[in-house]
């Protein structure tokens, strides 16, 4: 059982947890995720590791309260235990010096983007973070992102913070201004679809971290399957990151609605 040692509200419905998990803290890399279950009959839900402290033996997860399982998670407090936590899962992000990297994170997708921004910066890239949310309160981890990114562009749907507009507006502004070698996008599936369509137009290599429904997280149940380049892939073992231009986002969006 993994103990919660820190809890902080990043917004009304978004909570940052620091959780004891010494072995995961030691071995995790940017892009890895864990699967968490709250309660014996709880649903198994994947969360990307936002950061880790190997000295303290803790990992940080950012949880958005959007339904029953995430709601139960958000009710936990410091001193409580997670029923079970498995990881690190998935393939780590491919990090190298690409040149200029645009990291486009939307909503709670900013949390899994944070370790990628840090790793890309440490590999020598110029990192431009485009962070987007519906409104000011939902722009999370801005200070943490600023520690590593060379530039941060904030976009809000309602214009309450940063610039008014969609994430694609922010990304296109950068593309029109300078040469972009790689784009990484994490956020709601519909957002990643539009970022991907934009960068395809400009022929910019783009990686999307997919957030499908998962059950076992080890490639056995098929719940997380997606079509990439016409082939079936499992997000949990083949991903979570894929060439965004090859992902069938329409099919993924349809499958995400399976339980509605
Ligand atoms: Fe079961 Fe990926 S979550 S195969």
mmCIF file of C-alpha atoms and ligand atoms in Angstrom:
data_model
loop_
_atom_site.group_PDB
_atom_site.id
_atom_site.type_symbol
_atom_site.label_atom_id
_atom_site.label_comp_id
_atom_site.label_asym_id
_atom_site.label_seq_id
_atom_site.Cartn_x
_atom_site.Cartn_y
_atom_site.Cartn_z
ATOM 1 C CA UNK A 1 0.000 0.000 0.000
ATOM 2 C CA UNK A 2 1.246 3.447 -0.880
ATOM 3 C CA UNK A 3 0.819 6.287 1.585
ATOM 4 C CA UNK A 4 -0.228 9.800 0.568
ATOM 5 C CA UNK A 5 2.283 12.261 2.031
ATOM 6 C CA UNK A 6 1.188 15.458 0.286
ATOM 7 C CA UNK A 7 -2.029 16.922 -1.082
ATOM 8 C CA UNK A 8 -2.515 20.287 -2.743
ATOM 9 C CA UNK A 9 -5.459 21.710 -4.670
ATOM 10 C CA UNK A 10 -4.236 23.200 -7.968
ATOM 11 C CA UNK A 11 -7.787 24.300 -8.734
ATOM 12 C CA UNK A 12 -11.289 23.456 -7.572
ATOM 13 C CA UNK A 13 -11.270 20.069 -9.220
ATOM 14 C CA UNK A 14 -7.587 19.352 -9.744
ATOM 15 C CA UNK A 15 -5.517 17.852 -6.934
ATOM 16 C CA UNK A 16 -1.773 17.212 -6.770
ATOM 17 C CA UNK A 17 -0.839 14.180 -4.655
ATOM 18 C CA UNK A 18 2.602 13.206 -3.435
ATOM 19 C CA UNK A 19 2.633 9.461 -2.833
ATOM 20 C CA UNK A 20 5.215 7.118 -1.317
ATOM 21 C CA UNK A 21 6.444 4.763 -4.047
ATOM 22 C CA UNK A 22 10.252 4.462 -3.638
ATOM 23 C CA UNK A 23 10.915 1.891 -6.374
ATOM 24 C CA UNK A 24 8.817 3.758 -8.954
ATOM 25 C CA UNK A 25 10.415 7.075 -7.951
ATOM 26 C CA UNK A 26 13.832 5.567 -8.646
ATOM 27 C CA UNK A 27 13.092 3.978 -12.011
ATOM 28 C CA UNK A 28 10.488 6.211 -13.670
ATOM 29 C CA UNK A 29 11.302 8.280 -16.734
ATOM 30 C CA UNK A 30 9.384 11.054 -18.516
ATOM 31 C CA UNK A 31 6.311 9.582 -20.179
ATOM 32 C CA UNK A 32 5.815 6.666 -17.772
ATOM 33 C CA UNK A 33 2.475 6.192 -16.062
ATOM 34 C CA UNK A 34 0.989 4.206 -13.182
ATOM 35 C CA UNK A 35 -2.381 2.517 -12.756
ATOM 36 C CA UNK A 36 -4.177 3.314 -9.533
ATOM 37 C CA UNK A 37 -7.086 1.589 -7.839
ATOM 38 C CA UNK A 38 -8.965 3.196 -4.962
ATOM 39 C CA UNK A 39 -10.972 0.662 -2.925
ATOM 40 C CA UNK A 40 -11.108 -3.115 -3.419
ATOM 41 C CA UNK A 41 -13.767 -2.840 -6.137
ATOM 42 C CA UNK A 42 -12.358 0.345 -7.600
ATOM 43 C CA UNK A 43 -11.819 0.969 -11.284
ATOM 44 C CA UNK A 44 -8.220 0.845 -12.523
ATOM 45 C CA UNK A 45 -7.276 4.302 -13.785
ATOM 46 C CA UNK A 46 -4.004 5.369 -15.461
ATOM 47 C CA UNK A 47 -2.194 8.541 -14.361
ATOM 48 C CA UNK A 48 1.033 9.805 -15.862
ATOM 49 C CA UNK A 49 3.753 10.499 -13.309
ATOM 50 C CA UNK A 50 4.116 14.295 -13.176
ATOM 51 C CA UNK A 51 7.352 14.236 -11.164
ATOM 52 C CA UNK A 52 9.300 12.115 -8.703
ATOM 53 C CA UNK A 53 11.730 12.563 -5.846
ATOM 54 C CA UNK A 54 14.019 9.514 -5.677
ATOM 55 C CA UNK A 55 15.619 10.751 -2.426
ATOM 56 C CA UNK A 56 12.273 11.022 -0.646
ATOM 57 C CA UNK A 57 10.940 7.987 -2.488
ATOM 58 C CA UNK A 58 7.804 9.772 -3.701
ATOM 59 C CA UNK A 59 5.985 10.330 -6.975
ATOM 60 C CA UNK A 60 3.573 13.118 -7.867
ATOM 61 C CA UNK A 61 0.255 12.497 -9.596
ATOM 62 C CA UNK A 62 -2.206 15.167 -10.686
ATOM 63 C CA UNK A 63 -5.828 14.064 -10.525
ATOM 64 C CA UNK A 64 -8.772 15.847 -12.082
ATOM 65 C CA UNK A 65 -12.081 15.107 -10.398
ATOM 66 C CA UNK A 66 -14.212 14.148 -13.391
ATOM 67 C CA UNK A 67 -16.163 11.098 -12.206
ATOM 68 C CA UNK A 68 -16.641 8.402 -9.597
ATOM 69 C CA UNK A 69 -13.114 6.977 -9.465
ATOM 70 C CA UNK A 70 -11.241 10.272 -9.679
ATOM 71 C CA UNK A 71 -13.740 11.695 -7.156
ATOM 72 C CA UNK A 72 -12.908 8.944 -4.663
ATOM 73 C CA UNK A 73 -9.196 9.582 -5.250
ATOM 74 C CA UNK A 74 -9.603 13.328 -4.602
ATOM 75 C CA UNK A 75 -11.360 12.622 -1.290
ATOM 76 C CA UNK A 76 -8.216 10.942 0.093
ATOM 77 C CA UNK A 77 -6.000 12.934 2.430
ATOM 78 C CA UNK A 78 -2.448 12.957 3.722
ATOM 79 C CA UNK A 79 -1.928 9.767 5.775
ATOM 80 C CA UNK A 80 -4.414 7.721 3.709
ATOM 81 C CA UNK A 81 -3.277 4.788 1.587
ATOM 82 C CA UNK A 82 -3.867 3.980 -2.090
ATOM 83 C CA UNK A 83 -5.364 0.472 -2.412
ATOM 84 C CA UNK A 84 -2.926 -0.376 -5.167
ATOM 85 C CA UNK A 85 -0.586 1.368 -7.505
ATOM 86 C CA UNK A 86 1.264 -0.358 -10.365
ATOM 87 C CA UNK A 87 4.092 1.061 -12.396
ATOM 88 C CA UNK A 88 6.056 2.505 -13.984
ATOM 89 C CA UNK A 89 4.142 1.422 -17.114
ATOM 90 C CA UNK A 90 4.400 2.297 -20.795
ATOM 91 C CA UNK A 91 7.364 3.386 -22.837
ATOM 92 C CA UNK A 92 9.387 6.398 -21.769
ATOM 93 C CA UNK A 93 9.389 9.482 -23.980
ATOM 94 C CA UNK A 94 12.079 9.478 -26.661
ATOM 95 C CA UNK A 95 14.326 12.331 -25.548
ATOM 96 C CA UNK A 96 17.133 13.795 -27.651
ATOM 97 C CA UNK A 97 18.318 17.164 -28.871
ATOM 98 C CA UNK A 98 15.789 17.869 -31.633
ATOM 99 C CA UNK A 99 16.386 21.635 -31.700
ATOM 100 C CA UNK A 100 13.230 23.612 -30.961
ATOM 101 C CA UNK A 101 10.436 21.679 -29.283
ATOM 102 C CA UNK A 102 6.916 23.009 -28.768
ATOM 103 C CA UNK A 103 5.157 21.316 -25.847
ATOM 104 C CA UNK A 104 1.412 21.865 -26.181
ATOM 105 C CA UNK A 105 -0.411 20.854 -23.004
ATOM 106 C CA UNK A 106 -4.114 21.318 -22.420
ATOM 107 C CA UNK A 107 -5.941 21.265 -19.064
ATOM 108 C CA UNK A 108 -4.797 18.463 -16.811
ATOM 109 C CA UNK A 109 -2.517 17.314 -19.673
ATOM 110 C CA UNK A 110 -0.092 19.980 -18.465
ATOM 111 C CA UNK A 111 0.854 17.635 -15.586
ATOM 112 C CA UNK A 112 2.201 14.758 -17.719
ATOM 113 C CA UNK A 113 3.848 17.367 -19.960
ATOM 114 C CA UNK A 114 5.965 18.712 -17.083
ATOM 115 C CA UNK A 115 8.544 15.853 -16.963
ATOM 116 C CA UNK A 116 8.821 15.965 -20.765
ATOM 117 C CA UNK A 117 9.533 19.708 -20.705
ATOM 118 C CA UNK A 118 12.204 19.123 -18.053
ATOM 119 C CA UNK A 119 13.807 16.213 -19.934
ATOM 120 C CA UNK A 120 13.724 18.011 -23.311
ATOM 121 C CA UNK A 121 15.356 21.067 -21.746
ATOM 122 C CA UNK A 122 18.066 18.973 -20.061
ATOM 123 C CA UNK A 123 18.783 17.331 -23.453
ATOM 124 C CA UNK A 124 19.641 20.769 -24.850
ATOM 125 C CA UNK A 125 16.455 21.676 -26.700
ATOM 126 C CA UNK A 126 14.898 25.104 -26.849
ATOM 127 C CA UNK A 127 11.536 24.381 -25.238
ATOM 128 C CA UNK A 128 8.475 26.506 -25.871
ATOM 129 C CA UNK A 129 5.500 25.505 -23.729
ATOM 130 C CA UNK A 130 2.015 26.359 -24.898
ATOM 131 C CA UNK A 131 -0.370 25.808 -21.999
ATOM 132 C CA UNK A 132 -4.103 25.999 -22.577
ATOM 133 C CA UNK A 133 -7.216 25.778 -20.455
ATOM 134 C CA UNK A 134 -10.818 26.890 -20.492
ATOM 135 C CA UNK A 135 -10.206 29.563 -17.875
ATOM 136 C CA UNK A 136 -7.475 31.005 -15.631
ATOM 137 C CA UNK A 137 -8.104 28.699 -12.631
ATOM 138 C CA UNK A 138 -7.511 25.640 -14.802
ATOM 139 C CA UNK A 139 -4.023 26.656 -15.912
ATOM 140 C CA UNK A 140 -2.024 24.379 -13.613
ATOM 141 C CA UNK A 141 1.692 24.031 -12.738
ATOM 142 C CA UNK A 142 2.662 27.233 -14.538
ATOM 143 C CA UNK A 143 5.519 28.010 -12.131
ATOM 144 C CA UNK A 144 6.914 24.493 -12.398
ATOM 145 C CA UNK A 145 6.813 24.688 -16.219
ATOM 146 C CA UNK A 146 8.556 28.090 -16.133
ATOM 147 C CA UNK A 147 11.494 26.511 -14.266
ATOM 148 C CA UNK A 148 12.431 24.546 -17.400
ATOM 149 C CA UNK A 149 10.786 26.083 -20.473
ATOM 150 C CA UNK A 150 12.544 28.855 -22.414
ATOM 151 C CA UNK A 151 9.194 30.463 -23.116
ATOM 152 C CA UNK A 152 5.665 29.910 -21.882
ATOM 153 C CA UNK A 153 2.592 30.942 -23.889
ATOM 154 C CA UNK A 154 -0.721 30.721 -22.076
ATOM 155 C CA UNK A 155 -4.013 30.434 -23.915
ATOM 156 C CA UNK A 156 -7.460 30.499 -22.318
ATOM 157 C CA UNK A 157 -10.795 29.971 -24.062
ATOM 158 C CA UNK A 158 -12.356 32.926 -22.254
ATOM 159 C CA UNK A 159 -9.309 35.214 -22.281
ATOM 160 C CA UNK A 160 -9.223 35.375 -18.454
ATOM 161 C CA UNK A 161 -5.442 34.729 -18.494
ATOM 162 C CA UNK A 162 -2.718 34.881 -21.126
ATOM 163 C CA UNK A 163 -4.117 35.211 -24.625
ATOM 164 C CA UNK A 164 -7.697 34.474 -25.638
ATOM 165 C CA UNK A 165 -7.882 31.552 -28.027
ATOM 166 C CA UNK A 166 -7.305 27.866 -28.513
ATOM 167 C CA UNK A 167 -4.084 25.946 -28.054
ATOM 168 C CA UNK A 168 -3.764 25.718 -31.831
ATOM 169 C CA UNK A 169 -3.620 29.526 -32.030
ATOM 170 C CA UNK A 170 -0.659 29.545 -29.645
ATOM 171 C CA UNK A 171 1.142 26.738 -31.486
ATOM 172 C CA UNK A 172 0.582 28.361 -34.881
ATOM 173 C CA UNK A 173 1.936 31.669 -33.591
ATOM 174 C CA UNK A 174 5.224 29.912 -32.768
ATOM 175 C CA UNK A 175 5.324 27.994 -36.065
ATOM 176 C CA UNK A 176 4.880 31.201 -38.045
ATOM 177 C CA UNK A 177 7.609 32.918 -36.068
ATOM 178 C CA UNK A 178 10.333 30.304 -36.028
ATOM 179 C CA UNK A 179 11.401 26.847 -37.144
ATOM 180 C CA UNK A 180 9.907 24.125 -34.965
ATOM 181 C CA UNK A 181 11.570 20.702 -35.059
ATOM 182 C CA UNK A 182 9.164 18.732 -32.880
ATOM 183 C CA UNK A 183 5.779 19.214 -31.264
ATOM 184 C CA UNK A 184 4.602 17.173 -28.267
ATOM 185 C CA UNK A 185 0.946 17.374 -27.351
ATOM 186 C CA UNK A 186 -0.940 16.079 -24.315
ATOM 187 C CA UNK A 187 -4.500 16.888 -23.365
ATOM 188 C CA UNK A 188 -8.076 16.018 -24.283
ATOM 189 C CA UNK A 189 -8.255 13.793 -27.388
ATOM 190 C CA UNK A 190 -10.102 16.415 -29.412
ATOM 191 C CA UNK A 191 -7.413 18.981 -28.614
ATOM 192 C CA UNK A 192 -4.620 16.630 -29.677
ATOM 193 C CA UNK A 193 -6.501 15.901 -32.891
ATOM 194 C CA UNK A 194 -6.561 19.595 -33.809
ATOM 195 C CA UNK A 195 -2.929 20.185 -32.812
ATOM 196 C CA UNK A 196 -1.995 17.203 -34.938
ATOM 197 C CA UNK A 197 -3.960 18.504 -37.942
ATOM 198 C CA UNK A 198 -2.233 21.869 -37.602
ATOM 199 C CA UNK A 199 1.308 20.509 -37.418
ATOM 200 C CA UNK A 200 0.617 18.089 -40.278
ATOM 201 C CA UNK A 201 -0.165 21.114 -42.426
ATOM 202 C CA UNK A 202 3.301 22.480 -41.619
ATOM 203 C CA UNK A 203 4.978 19.069 -41.820
ATOM 204 C CA UNK A 204 6.263 19.175 -38.231
ATOM 205 C CA UNK A 205 6.919 15.850 -36.517
ATOM 206 C CA UNK A 206 4.414 15.516 -33.666
ATOM 207 C CA UNK A 207 4.086 13.168 -30.716
ATOM 208 C CA UNK A 208 0.781 12.733 -28.868
ATOM 209 C CA UNK A 209 0.467 11.034 -25.489
ATOM 210 C CA UNK A 210 -2.822 9.156 -25.631
ATOM 211 C CA UNK A 211 -5.189 8.853 -22.705
ATOM 212 C CA UNK A 212 -7.438 5.914 -23.526
ATOM 213 C CA UNK A 213 -9.477 3.808 -21.132
ATOM 214 C CA UNK A 214 -7.233 1.163 -19.543
ATOM 215 C CA UNK A 215 -7.839 -1.928 -17.448
ATOM 216 C CA UNK A 216 -4.790 -4.151 -16.932
ATOM 217 C CA UNK A 217 -2.124 -1.843 -18.341
ATOM 218 C CA UNK A 218 -0.043 -4.796 -19.499
ATOM 219 C CA UNK A 219 -1.304 -5.461 -23.022
ATOM 220 C CA UNK A 220 -3.783 -8.234 -22.226
ATOM 221 C CA UNK A 221 -7.308 -6.772 -22.111
ATOM 222 C CA UNK A 222 -7.370 -4.675 -25.287
ATOM 223 C CA UNK A 223 -9.318 -1.830 -23.647
ATOM 224 C CA UNK A 224 -6.707 0.714 -24.658
ATOM 225 C CA UNK A 225 -6.411 -0.227 -28.316
ATOM 226 C CA UNK A 226 -6.050 2.479 -30.929
ATOM 227 C CA UNK A 227 -5.316 2.512 -34.637
ATOM 228 C CA UNK A 228 -1.983 4.048 -35.569
ATOM 229 C CA UNK A 229 -0.881 4.041 -39.189
ATOM 230 C CA UNK A 230 -3.643 1.525 -39.971
ATOM 231 C CA UNK A 231 -2.385 -0.947 -37.349
ATOM 232 C CA UNK A 232 -3.878 -1.811 -33.963
ATOM 233 C CA UNK A 233 -1.691 -0.671 -31.085
ATOM 234 C CA UNK A 234 -2.105 -0.931 -27.319
ATOM 235 C CA UNK A 235 -1.541 2.402 -25.603
ATOM 236 C CA UNK A 236 -0.386 0.740 -22.370
ATOM 237 C CA UNK A 237 2.511 -1.225 -23.844
ATOM 238 C CA UNK A 238 3.143 0.301 -27.292
ATOM 239 C CA UNK A 239 2.623 3.860 -26.022
ATOM 240 C CA UNK A 240 1.350 6.037 -24.504
ATOM 241 C CA UNK A 241 3.176 8.212 -27.056
ATOM 242 C CA UNK A 242 2.666 7.831 -30.791
ATOM 243 C CA UNK A 243 3.279 9.695 -34.029
ATOM 244 C CA UNK A 244 0.232 11.991 -33.837
ATOM 245 C CA UNK A 245 -0.104 12.212 -37.618
ATOM 246 C CA UNK A 246 -0.688 8.444 -37.782
ATOM 247 C CA UNK A 247 -3.280 8.243 -34.971
ATOM 248 C CA UNK A 248 -6.933 7.672 -35.876
ATOM 249 C CA UNK A 249 -8.271 10.272 -33.430
ATOM 250 C CA UNK A 250 -11.886 9.927 -34.626
ATOM 251 C CA UNK A 251 -11.924 6.246 -33.720
ATOM 252 C CA UNK A 252 -10.221 7.004 -30.399
ATOM 253 C CA UNK A 253 -12.818 9.692 -29.591
ATOM 254 C CA UNK A 254 -15.606 7.234 -30.339
ATOM 255 C CA UNK A 255 -14.064 4.540 -28.119
ATOM 256 C CA UNK A 256 -13.564 7.014 -25.256
ATOM 257 C CA UNK A 257 -17.349 7.495 -25.208
ATOM 258 C CA UNK A 258 -17.923 3.749 -24.743
ATOM 259 C CA UNK A 259 -19.074 4.086 -21.132
ATOM 260 C CA UNK A 260 -21.147 7.241 -21.497
HETATM 261 FE FE1 LIG B 1 -5.367 -3.624 -21.285
HETATM 262 FE FE2 LIG B 1 -3.807 -1.903 -22.543
HETATM 263 S S1 LIG B 1 -4.958 -1.564 -20.778
HETATM 264 S S2 LIG B 1 -4.293 -3.932 -23.131
#
